Coordinates of C-alpha atoms and ligand atoms in Angstrom, one line a residue:
X1 CA 137.1 34.3 10.6
X2 CA 137.7 32.1 7.6
X3 CA 135.9 28.9 7.0
X4 CA 138.3 25.9 7.0
X5 CA 138.5 23.6 4.0
X6 CA 138.9 19.8 3.9
X7 CA 140.7 18.1 1.0
X8 CA 138.5 15.9 -1.2
X9 CA 139.2 12.2 -1.3
X10 CA 140.7 12.3 -4.9
X11 CA 142.2 15.2 -6.8
X12 CA 139.6 17.4 -8.5
X13 CA 138.4 18.2 -11.1
X14 CA 137.8 14.8 -12.7
X15 CA 138.6 14.9 -16.5
X16 CA 135.5 15.9 -18.5
X17 CA 134.9 12.7 -20.5
X18 CA 135.6 10.3 -17.6
X19 CA 133.2 12.4 -15.4
X20 CA 130.4 12.2 -17.9
X21 CA 130.8 8.5 -18.4
X22 CA 130.9 7.8 -14.6
X23 CA 127.9 9.9 -13.9
X24 CA 125.9 8.1 -16.6
X25 CA 126.8 4.8 -15.0
X26 CA 126.1 6.1 -11.5
X27 CA 122.6 7.3 -12.4
X28 CA 121.7 3.9 -13.7
X29 CA 123.1 2.3 -10.6
X30 CA 121.0 4.7 -8.5
X31 CA 117.8 3.9 -10.3
X32 CA 118.4 0.1 -10.1
X33 CA 119.3 0.2 -6.3
X34 CA 116.7 2.5 -4.8
X35 CA 118.7 5.7 -4.6
X36 CA 115.5 7.4 -5.6
X37 CA 112.6 9.6 -5.0
X38 CA 109.2 10.2 -6.6
X39 CA 109.1 13.1 -9.0
X40 CA 107.2 16.0 -7.4
X41 CA 106.4 17.8 -10.6
X42 CA 105.2 14.7 -12.6
X43 CA 104.0 12.4 -9.9
X44 CA 103.3 8.8 -10.8
X45 CA 103.4 5.7 -8.7
X46 CA 104.9 3.9 -11.7
X47 CA 108.3 5.5 -11.6
X48 CA 111.0 6.8 -9.4
X49 CA 113.8 9.2 -10.4
X50 CA 117.3 9.5 -8.9
X51 CA 117.6 11.2 -5.6
X52 CA 120.3 14.0 -5.6
X53 CA 123.7 12.5 -4.6
X54 CA 127.2 13.7 -4.2
X55 CA 129.5 11.9 -6.6
X56 CA 132.4 11.2 -4.2
X57 CA 132.3 10.6 -0.4
X58 CA 133.0 13.7 1.7
X59 CA 136.0 13.8 4.0
X60 CA 135.2 13.6 7.7
X61 CA 137.7 13.2 10.6
X62 CA 137.9 9.7 11.9
X63 CA 138.3 10.7 15.6
X64 CA 135.2 12.9 15.5
X65 CA 133.2 10.2 13.7
X66 CA 134.1 7.7 16.4
X67 CA 133.3 10.2 19.1
X68 CA 129.8 10.7 17.6
X69 CA 129.2 7.0 17.3
X70 CA 130.3 6.3 20.9
X71 CA 128.2 9.2 22.3
X72 CA 125.0 8.0 20.7
X73 CA 123.9 5.5 23.5
X74 CA 124.4 8.3 26.0
X75 CA 122.2 10.6 24.0
X76 CA 119.6 7.9 23.6
X77 CA 119.4 7.4 27.4
X78 CA 119.3 11.2 28.0
X79 CA 116.4 11.5 25.6
X80 CA 114.7 8.6 27.3
X81 CA 115.0 10.2 30.7
X82 CA 113.8 13.6 29.4
X83 CA 110.8 11.9 27.8
X84 CA 109.8 10.4 31.1
X85 CA 110.3 13.5 33.2
X86 CA 106.8 14.9 33.3
X87 CA 107.7 17.9 35.4
X88 CA 110.6 19.0 33.2
X89 CA 108.6 18.7 30.0
X90 CA 105.8 20.6 31.5
X91 CA 107.9 23.4 32.8
X92 CA 110.1 23.6 29.7
X93 CA 107.2 23.7 27.2
X94 CA 104.9 25.9 29.3
X95 CA 105.6 29.2 27.5
X96 CA 105.8 27.8 24.0
X97 CA 102.4 26.1 24.5
X98 CA 100.7 29.5 25.0
X99 CA 101.7 30.6 21.5
X100 CA 102.2 27.4 19.5
X101 CA 99.0 25.6 18.8
X102 CA 100.6 22.5 17.3
X103 CA 102.9 21.7 20.3
X104 CA 99.9 22.6 22.6
X105 CA 97.8 20.0 20.8
X106 CA 100.5 17.3 21.2
X107 CA 100.8 18.3 24.9
X108 CA 97.1 18.0 25.5
X109 CA 97.1 14.5 24.2
X110 CA 100.0 13.6 26.4
X111 CA 98.2 15.0 29.5
X112 CA 95.0 13.3 28.6
X113 CA 96.7 9.9 28.1
X114 CA 98.7 10.2 31.3
X115 CA 95.7 11.1 33.4
X116 CA 93.8 8.1 32.0
X117 CA 96.8 5.8 32.7
X118 CA 99.2 4.8 30.0
X119 CA 98.1 1.6 28.4
X120 CA 101.6 0.9 27.1
X121 CA 104.6 1.7 29.3
X122 CA 107.2 0.7 26.6
X123 CA 108.4 3.3 24.1
X124 CA 110.4 2.7 21.0
X125 CA 112.9 5.5 20.3
X126 CA 114.5 5.7 16.9
X127 CA 116.6 8.8 17.2
X128 CA 118.9 10.7 14.9
X129 CA 121.4 13.1 16.2
X130 CA 122.5 15.5 13.5
X131 CA 125.9 17.1 13.8
X132 CA 128.2 19.5 11.9
X133 CA 131.9 20.1 12.1
X134 CA 132.6 23.5 13.5
X135 CA 135.4 25.4 11.7
X136 CA 135.1 28.4 14.1
X137 CA 137.6 28.1 16.9
X138 CA 136.6 29.5 20.3
X139 CA 140.3 30.0 21.1
X140 CA 141.7 33.2 19.6
X141 CA 143.1 32.7 16.2
X142 CA 146.4 30.8 15.9
X143 CA 146.2 29.6 19.4
X144 CA 144.3 26.4 18.7
X145 CA 146.6 23.5 19.3
X146 CA 145.1 21.4 16.5
X147 CA 145.5 23.5 13.4
X148 CA 142.9 21.5 11.6
X149 CA 140.2 22.9 9.3
X150 CA 137.7 22.2 12.0
X151 CA 137.7 22.6 15.8
X152 CA 135.1 20.2 17.0
X153 CA 131.6 19.1 16.1
X154 CA 128.3 20.4 17.3
X155 CA 124.8 19.1 17.4
X156 CA 122.3 20.7 15.1
X157 CA 119.4 18.9 16.6
X158 CA 118.2 15.5 17.7
X159 CA 115.2 14.0 15.9
X160 CA 112.8 11.8 17.7
X161 CA 110.1 11.5 15.0
X162 CA 110.2 10.3 11.4
X163 CA 114.0 10.2 11.4
X164 CA 114.6 9.1 7.8
X165 CA 117.6 7.7 5.8
X166 CA 117.7 4.1 7.2
X167 CA 118.0 2.9 3.6
X168 CA 119.4 6.0 1.9
X169 CA 122.3 6.2 4.4
X170 CA 123.8 2.8 3.6
X171 CA 123.0 2.9 -0.1
X172 CA 124.9 6.2 -0.4
X173 CA 128.0 4.3 0.7
X174 CA 127.3 1.6 -1.9
X175 CA 126.8 4.0 -4.8
X176 CA 129.9 6.0 -4.0
X177 CA 131.9 2.8 -3.6
X178 CA 130.7 1.8 -7.1
X179 CA 131.7 5.2 -8.4
X180 CA 135.2 5.0 -6.8
X181 CA 135.7 1.7 -8.5
X182 CA 134.7 3.1 -11.9
X183 CA 137.3 5.8 -11.3
X184 CA 140.0 3.2 -10.6
X185 CA 140.0 4.3 -6.9
X186 CA 138.6 1.2 -5.3
X187 CA 141.3 1.0 -2.7
X188 CA 139.8 4.1 -1.1
X189 CA 136.6 2.3 -0.1
X190 CA 138.3 1.0 3.0
X191 CA 138.0 4.6 4.4
X192 CA 134.2 4.5 4.2
X193 CA 132.8 3.1 7.4
X194 CA 130.3 0.2 7.3
X195 CA 126.8 1.4 7.7
X196 CA 124.0 -0.9 8.9
X197 CA 121.4 1.7 9.6
X198 CA 118.6 -0.1 7.8
X199 CA 119.0 -3.4 9.6
X200 CA 119.8 -1.7 12.9
X201 CA 116.6 0.4 12.8
X202 CA 114.4 -2.5 11.6
X203 CA 115.8 -4.7 14.3
X204 CA 114.5 -2.1 16.8
X205 CA 111.0 -2.3 15.3
X206 CA 111.2 -6.1 15.4
X207 CA 112.4 -6.1 19.0
X208 CA 109.5 -3.9 20.0
X209 CA 107.1 -6.2 18.1
X210 CA 108.4 -9.2 20.0
X211 CA 108.1 -7.4 23.4
X212 CA 104.5 -6.7 22.5
X213 CA 104.2 -10.5 22.2
X214 CA 100.8 -10.9 20.6
X215 CA 100.8 -13.6 17.8
X216 CA 99.6 -12.3 14.4
X217 CA 99.7 -8.7 15.5
X218 CA 100.7 -6.2 12.8
X219 CA 103.0 -3.2 12.4
X220 CA 101.5 0.1 11.3
X221 CA 103.5 2.8 9.4
X222 CA 101.9 6.2 9.6
X223 CA 102.5 7.9 6.3
X224 CA 101.6 11.1 4.5
X225 CA 99.0 11.3 1.7
X226 CA 101.7 11.1 -1.0
X227 CA 105.1 9.7 -0.1
X228 CA 107.7 11.3 -2.4
X229 CA 110.5 9.8 -0.3
X230 CA 109.2 6.3 -1.0
X231 CA 112.5 4.4 -1.1
X232 CA 113.4 5.6 2.4
X233 CA 110.1 4.1 3.7
X234 CA 109.6 0.9 1.6
X235 CA 113.0 -0.5 2.3
X236 CA 112.1 -0.7 6.0
X237 CA 109.2 -2.8 5.0
X238 CA 111.2 -5.0 2.7
X239 CA 113.9 -5.5 5.4
X240 CA 111.4 -6.5 8.1
X241 CA 109.5 -8.8 5.7
X242 CA 112.8 -10.5 4.8
X243 CA 113.8 -11.0 8.4
X244 CA 110.3 -11.9 9.6
X245 CA 108.1 -12.9 6.8
X246 CA 105.2 -13.6 9.1
X247 CA 104.8 -10.0 10.2
X248 CA 102.4 -8.0 8.2
X249 CA 103.0 -4.3 7.7
X250 CA 100.2 -1.8 6.9
X251 CA 100.7 1.8 5.7
X252 CA 98.0 4.3 6.6
X253 CA 97.5 8.0 6.8
X254 CA 96.2 9.6 10.0
X255 CA 92.8 10.1 8.3
X256 CA 92.7 6.4 7.3
X257 CA 93.6 5.5 10.9
X258 CA 90.7 7.6 12.1
X259 CA 88.4 5.8 9.7
X260 CA 89.6 2.2 9.9
X261 CA 90.8 1.6 13.4
X262 CA 89.1 0.9 16.7
X263 CA 90.1 0.5 20.3
X264 CA 88.7 -2.7 21.9
X265 CA 87.9 -3.0 25.6
X266 CA 91.6 -4.0 26.3
X267 CA 92.6 -0.8 24.6
X268 CA 94.2 -2.7 21.8
X269 CA 94.3 -0.8 18.5
X270 CA 92.5 -2.9 15.9
X271 CA 93.0 -2.5 12.2
X272 CA 91.6 -4.9 9.6
X273 CA 90.8 -7.5 12.3
X274 CA 94.4 -7.4 13.6
X275 CA 95.9 -6.0 16.8
X276 CA 98.5 -3.3 16.1
X277 CA 101.8 -4.1 17.9
X278 CA 103.9 -1.2 16.8
X279 CA 103.0 2.2 15.3
X280 CA 105.9 3.8 13.4
X281 CA 105.5 7.4 12.3
X282 CA 107.0 8.4 9.0
X283 CA 104.8 11.5 9.0
X284 CA 103.0 13.4 11.7
X285 CA 105.7 15.9 12.7
X286 CA 104.2 19.1 11.3
X287 CA 100.9 20.9 11.4
X288 CA 100.2 20.3 7.7
X289 CA 99.9 16.6 8.6
X290 CA 97.1 17.4 11.1
X291 CA 94.8 19.5 9.0
X292 CA 91.6 18.6 10.8
X293 CA 90.3 17.2 14.1
X294 CA 90.1 13.8 12.6
X295 CA 93.9 13.5 12.4
X296 CA 94.2 14.7 16.0
X297 CA 91.5 12.1 17.1
X298 CA 93.5 9.4 15.3
X299 CA 96.7 10.5 17.1
X300 CA 94.8 10.4 20.4
X301 CA 93.4 7.0 19.7
X302 CA 96.9 5.6 18.9
X303 CA 98.3 7.1 22.1
X304 CA 95.6 5.7 24.2
X305 CA 96.2 2.2 22.8
X306 CA 98.5 -0.6 23.9
X307 CA 100.5 -0.4 20.7
X308 CA 104.2 0.5 21.1
X309 CA 104.6 3.9 19.5
X310 CA 107.7 5.2 17.7
X311 CA 107.7 7.8 19.0
X312 CA 105.3 7.9 21.8
X313 CA 104.0 11.4 22.3
X314 CA 106.3 12.2 25.2
X315 CA 109.2 11.2 23.0
X316 CA 108.0 13.6 20.4
X317 CA 107.8 16.4 23.0
X318 CA 111.3 15.5 24.2
X319 CA 112.5 16.0 20.7
X320 CA 111.3 19.6 20.3
X321 CA 113.7 22.4 19.8
X322 CA 112.6 24.1 23.0
X323 CA 113.6 21.0 25.0
X324 CA 117.0 20.9 23.2
X325 CA 117.6 24.5 24.2
X326 CA 116.5 23.9 27.8
X327 CA 119.0 21.0 28.1
X328 CA 121.8 23.3 27.3
X329 CA 121.0 25.6 30.2
X330 CA 123.3 25.4 33.2
X331 CA 122.7 22.5 35.6
X332 CA 120.1 20.7 33.5
X333 CA 122.3 18.0 32.0
X334 CA 123.6 17.4 35.5
X335 CA 120.1 16.9 36.8
X336 CA 119.6 14.1 34.2
X337 CA 123.0 12.6 34.0
X338 CA 124.8 13.4 37.2
X339 CA 128.2 15.3 37.2
X340 CA 130.3 12.6 35.6
X341 CA 132.5 12.6 32.5
X342 CA 129.6 11.7 30.2
X343 CA 127.8 14.9 31.1
X344 CA 130.9 16.9 30.1
X345 CA 131.0 15.1 26.8
X346 CA 127.4 15.9 26.0
X347 CA 127.8 19.5 27.0
X348 CA 130.8 19.8 24.6
X349 CA 128.5 19.1 21.6
X350 CA 126.1 21.9 22.4
X351 CA 126.6 25.1 20.7
X352 CA 125.1 28.3 22.1
X353 CA 121.3 27.8 22.6
X354 CA 119.2 30.6 24.0
X355 CA 115.6 30.9 25.2
X356 CA 113.5 33.8 23.8
X357 CA 111.0 33.5 26.6
X358 CA 109.5 36.8 27.8
X359 CA 111.9 37.3 30.7
X360 CA 115.3 38.8 31.5
X361 CA 117.3 36.0 29.7
X362 CA 115.1 36.3 26.7
X363 CA 115.6 40.0 26.5
X364 CA 119.3 39.5 26.7
X365 CA 119.2 36.9 23.9
X366 CA 117.2 39.3 21.6
X367 CA 119.8 42.1 22.1
X368 CA 122.6 39.7 21.5
X369 CA 121.1 38.4 18.2
X370 CA 120.2 41.9 17.0
X371 CA 123.8 43.0 17.5
X372 CA 125.1 40.3 15.2
X373 CA 122.4 38.4 13.3
X374 CA 124.9 36.5 11.1
X375 CA 126.0 34.7 14.2
X376 CA 122.6 33.0 14.8
X377 CA 119.8 30.8 13.5
X378 CA 116.3 31.5 14.7
X379 CA 114.2 28.3 15.0
X380 CA 110.5 27.8 15.6
X381 CA 109.0 24.7 17.1
X382 CA 108.9 22.9 13.8
X383 CA 110.4 19.8 12.1
X384 CA 111.1 18.8 8.6
X385 CA 113.2 21.6 7.2
X386 CA 112.6 25.1 5.7
X387 CA 111.3 26.8 8.9
X388 CA 114.4 28.4 10.3
X389 CA 115.5 32.0 9.8
X390 CA 118.9 33.2 9.0
X391 CA 120.7 36.5 8.6
X392 CA 118.5 39.6 7.9
X393 CA 115.4 37.5 8.4
X394 CA 116.5 37.0 12.0
X395 CA 116.6 40.7 12.5
X396 CA 113.2 41.3 10.9
X397 CA 111.5 38.5 12.9
X398 CA 113.0 39.7 16.2
X399 CA 112.0 43.3 15.7
X400 CA 108.5 42.2 14.8
X401 CA 108.2 39.8 17.8
X402 CA 110.2 41.7 20.3
X403 CA 107.1 42.8 22.3
X404 CA 104.9 39.8 21.5
X405 CA 104.6 36.5 23.3
X406 CA 105.0 34.8 19.9
X407 CA 108.7 34.8 20.3
X408 CA 108.5 32.1 23.1
X409 CA 107.8 29.6 20.4
X410 CA 111.3 30.2 18.9
X411 CA 114.8 29.4 20.1
X412 CA 118.0 31.2 19.2
X413 CA 121.0 29.1 18.2
X414 CA 124.6 29.9 17.5
X415 CA 125.2 29.3 13.8
X416 CA 127.7 26.5 13.1
X417 CA 130.2 27.1 10.3
X418 CA 131.3 23.8 8.9
X419 CA 134.4 23.4 6.8
X420 CA 134.1 23.4 3.0
X421 CA 134.9 20.7 0.5
X422 CA 134.8 20.7 -3.3
X423 CA 132.5 18.2 -5.0
X424 CA 130.0 17.4 -7.7
X425 CA 126.3 17.1 -6.9
X426 CA 124.3 14.9 -9.4
X427 CA 120.7 16.0 -9.6
X428 CA 117.7 14.7 -11.5
X429 CA 117.1 16.8 -14.6
X430 CA 120.3 18.8 -14.3
X431 CA 122.9 18.9 -17.1
X432 CA 125.9 16.6 -16.9
X433 CA 128.5 17.1 -15.8
X434 CA 127.5 19.4 -12.9
X435 CA 129.9 22.2 -11.9
X436 CA 132.5 21.7 -9.2
X437 CA 131.1 23.5 -6.2
X438 CA 131.8 24.2 -2.5
X439 CA 129.8 21.9 -0.2
X440 CA 129.2 21.4 3.5
X441 CA 128.0 18.2 5.2
X442 CA 125.8 17.2 8.1
X443 CA 126.3 13.8 9.7
X444 CA 123.4 12.0 11.3
X445 CA 124.0 9.2 13.8
X446 CA 121.1 6.8 14.5
X447 CA 120.2 5.4 17.8
X448 CA 117.6 2.8 19.0
X449 CA 116.3 2.7 22.5
X450 CA 113.5 0.6 23.9
X451 CA 112.3 0.9 27.4
X452 CA 109.8 1.9 30.1
X453 CA 110.4 4.7 32.6
X454 CA 112.3 2.3 34.8
X455 CA 113.7 -0.4 32.6
X456 CA 115.7 -0.2 29.4
X457 CA 115.5 -3.2 27.1
X458 CA 117.9 -2.1 24.5
X459 CA 120.1 0.9 23.8
X460 CA 122.5 1.1 20.9
X461 CA 123.9 3.2 18.0
X462 CA 122.5 2.0 14.7
X463 CA 124.4 3.3 11.7
X464 CA 124.6 6.8 10.2
X465 CA 123.8 9.1 7.2
X466 CA 125.5 12.1 5.6
X467 CA 123.7 14.9 3.9
X468 CA 125.6 17.5 1.9
X469 CA 124.4 20.8 0.5
X470 CA 125.9 23.8 -1.3
X471 CA 128.0 25.8 1.1
X472 CA 125.8 28.9 0.6
X473 CA 122.4 27.2 1.2
X474 CA 121.0 27.6 4.6
X475 CA 119.2 24.3 4.8
X476 CA 119.9 20.9 3.3
X477 CA 116.8 18.7 3.3
X478 CA 117.2 16.0 0.6
X479 CA 113.4 15.4 0.3
X480 CA 113.0 19.2 0.2
X481 CA 115.3 19.2 -2.8
X482 CA 118.2 21.1 -1.3
X483 CA 120.6 18.5 0.1
X484 CA 122.2 15.5 -1.5
X485 CA 122.9 12.0 -0.3
X486 CA 126.5 11.5 0.7
X487 CA 128.6 9.3 3.0
X488 CA 131.7 10.0 5.0
X489 CA 135.3 9.3 3.9
X490 CA 137.2 9.0 7.2
X491 CA 140.5 10.7 7.5
X492 CA 143.2 10.6 10.2
X493 CA 143.8 14.3 10.9
Ligands
LIG1 P1 114.5 20.7 11.1 O1 113.7 20.1 12.2 O2 113.7 21.6 10.2 O3 115.3 19.7 10.4 P2 117.1 21.7 12.0 O4 117.4 22.2 13.3 O5 117.7 20.4 11.7 O6 115.5 21.7 11.8 O7 117.5 22.7 10.9 C1 117.4 22.5 9.5 C2 118.7 22.7 8.8 O8 119.2 24.0 9.0 C3 119.8 21.8 9.3 O9 119.8 20.5 8.6 C4 121.1 22.6 8.9 O10 121.4 22.5 7.6 C5 120.6 24.0 9.2 N1 120.9 24.5 10.5 C6 120.1 24.3 11.6 N2 120.7 24.8 12.7 C7 121.9 25.3 12.3 C8 123.0 25.9 13.0 N3 123.0 26.2 14.3 N4 124.1 26.3 12.3 C9 124.1 26.1 11.0 N5 123.1 25.5 10.3 C10 122.0 25.1 10.9
LIG2 MG1 116.9 18.6 11.0

């Protein structure tokens, strides 16, 4: 089957001299507006370099974009319910826990805190549902009524921890608007949807802060030792400080939290003499960020406290790939959402997701994958990019794990084949102009939800982001250096 192709927003290629001039201007715009990242090779806190970005916005069908935006509150609520269903989380993660130490440690903290009695019933969920257009058509060729270069969109994953791009999403729209104007194409900007991700996400943090309701309490950002993706973090702080100048924000690593915080007799988390109202994780989603027991002790202390966590530990468990796979199994969505139309709409966005548990279904999935490895992605219980297996690596891993319990820590997912679009990717240190290349995009829709098991205080969609990568690259993490910032150019199709 051939991969569809979407038409770029202006005719390409752009004439050489004009292209070089516009890229020079765009790079300066980027540096002066925080389209940046710290340099990994020559790290210094005194400079940022441009983050990779796509020169022109990538086409995306308007109807599918609207559908994704409208669906987000439904997905938020689903995740909220899953996070609060102890029995479901326990049953779903059971096999993975036997073989995946990281998830098992998270799970242990959750059980411990639950048994002691949760000091804070409110959770702050800042979610990002990542989706790709699917150019494969399930109907046999030529029978699809739509005749578009895509058939639908499918969910890649839903992130419940450290979902980045609150700033980089909206600023991608701004830089590409600037570029379009420099190319004399300013009238096209109207096709780029407004994006208020930064203010939407920060309002979520502020609403949680106000629900906490302790005067002069602080907000704590949990960060990694070195933050390369610094613009994506600091702009949240700038935004909150502009909206609410009286709120102090602290940044601490898990080790520093271990060393500098205490729990008082009311289970309040105390840092620097202040009560912590909200803990927002920008790190802490992968084993490397918990290298020693001190980091785990810090996480446990935070979970035990009255602080409102984003995410709380049950939200992080609800965001695991194993849970995503379990939600796609027959009857599971119905259990959480009933049998109404919304359930059908959510089911539609799932592509094939299969358990590799040590049972009959798992065996069948292994056979199916071995028969056609190109059709699948093999995913371990990890976040943050670069962990998934594709193509011949799927075969090798499955043959190796076939008779080992290890495979229960993976899920098998149908590979989505998004339509191609031609474009230019501007990268730091690369020659100008870059070559015209085939690209594919992944749209992320943000959602904010605040609530307890029984009461939801707020639930809304909050902006979007688009990441684009070379069509032949498997993964597209921008911070990992593979993907590039982009924004959607909406088309009636
Ligand atoms: P992570 O937690 O590492 O971000 P993801 O599930 O988002 O894990 O996968 C990482 C990347 O791999 C995605 O951003 C996407 O580019 C690619 N990818 C993941 N699943 C699929 C899939 N089913 N089909 C095609 N590409 C995929
Ligand atoms: Mg991802």
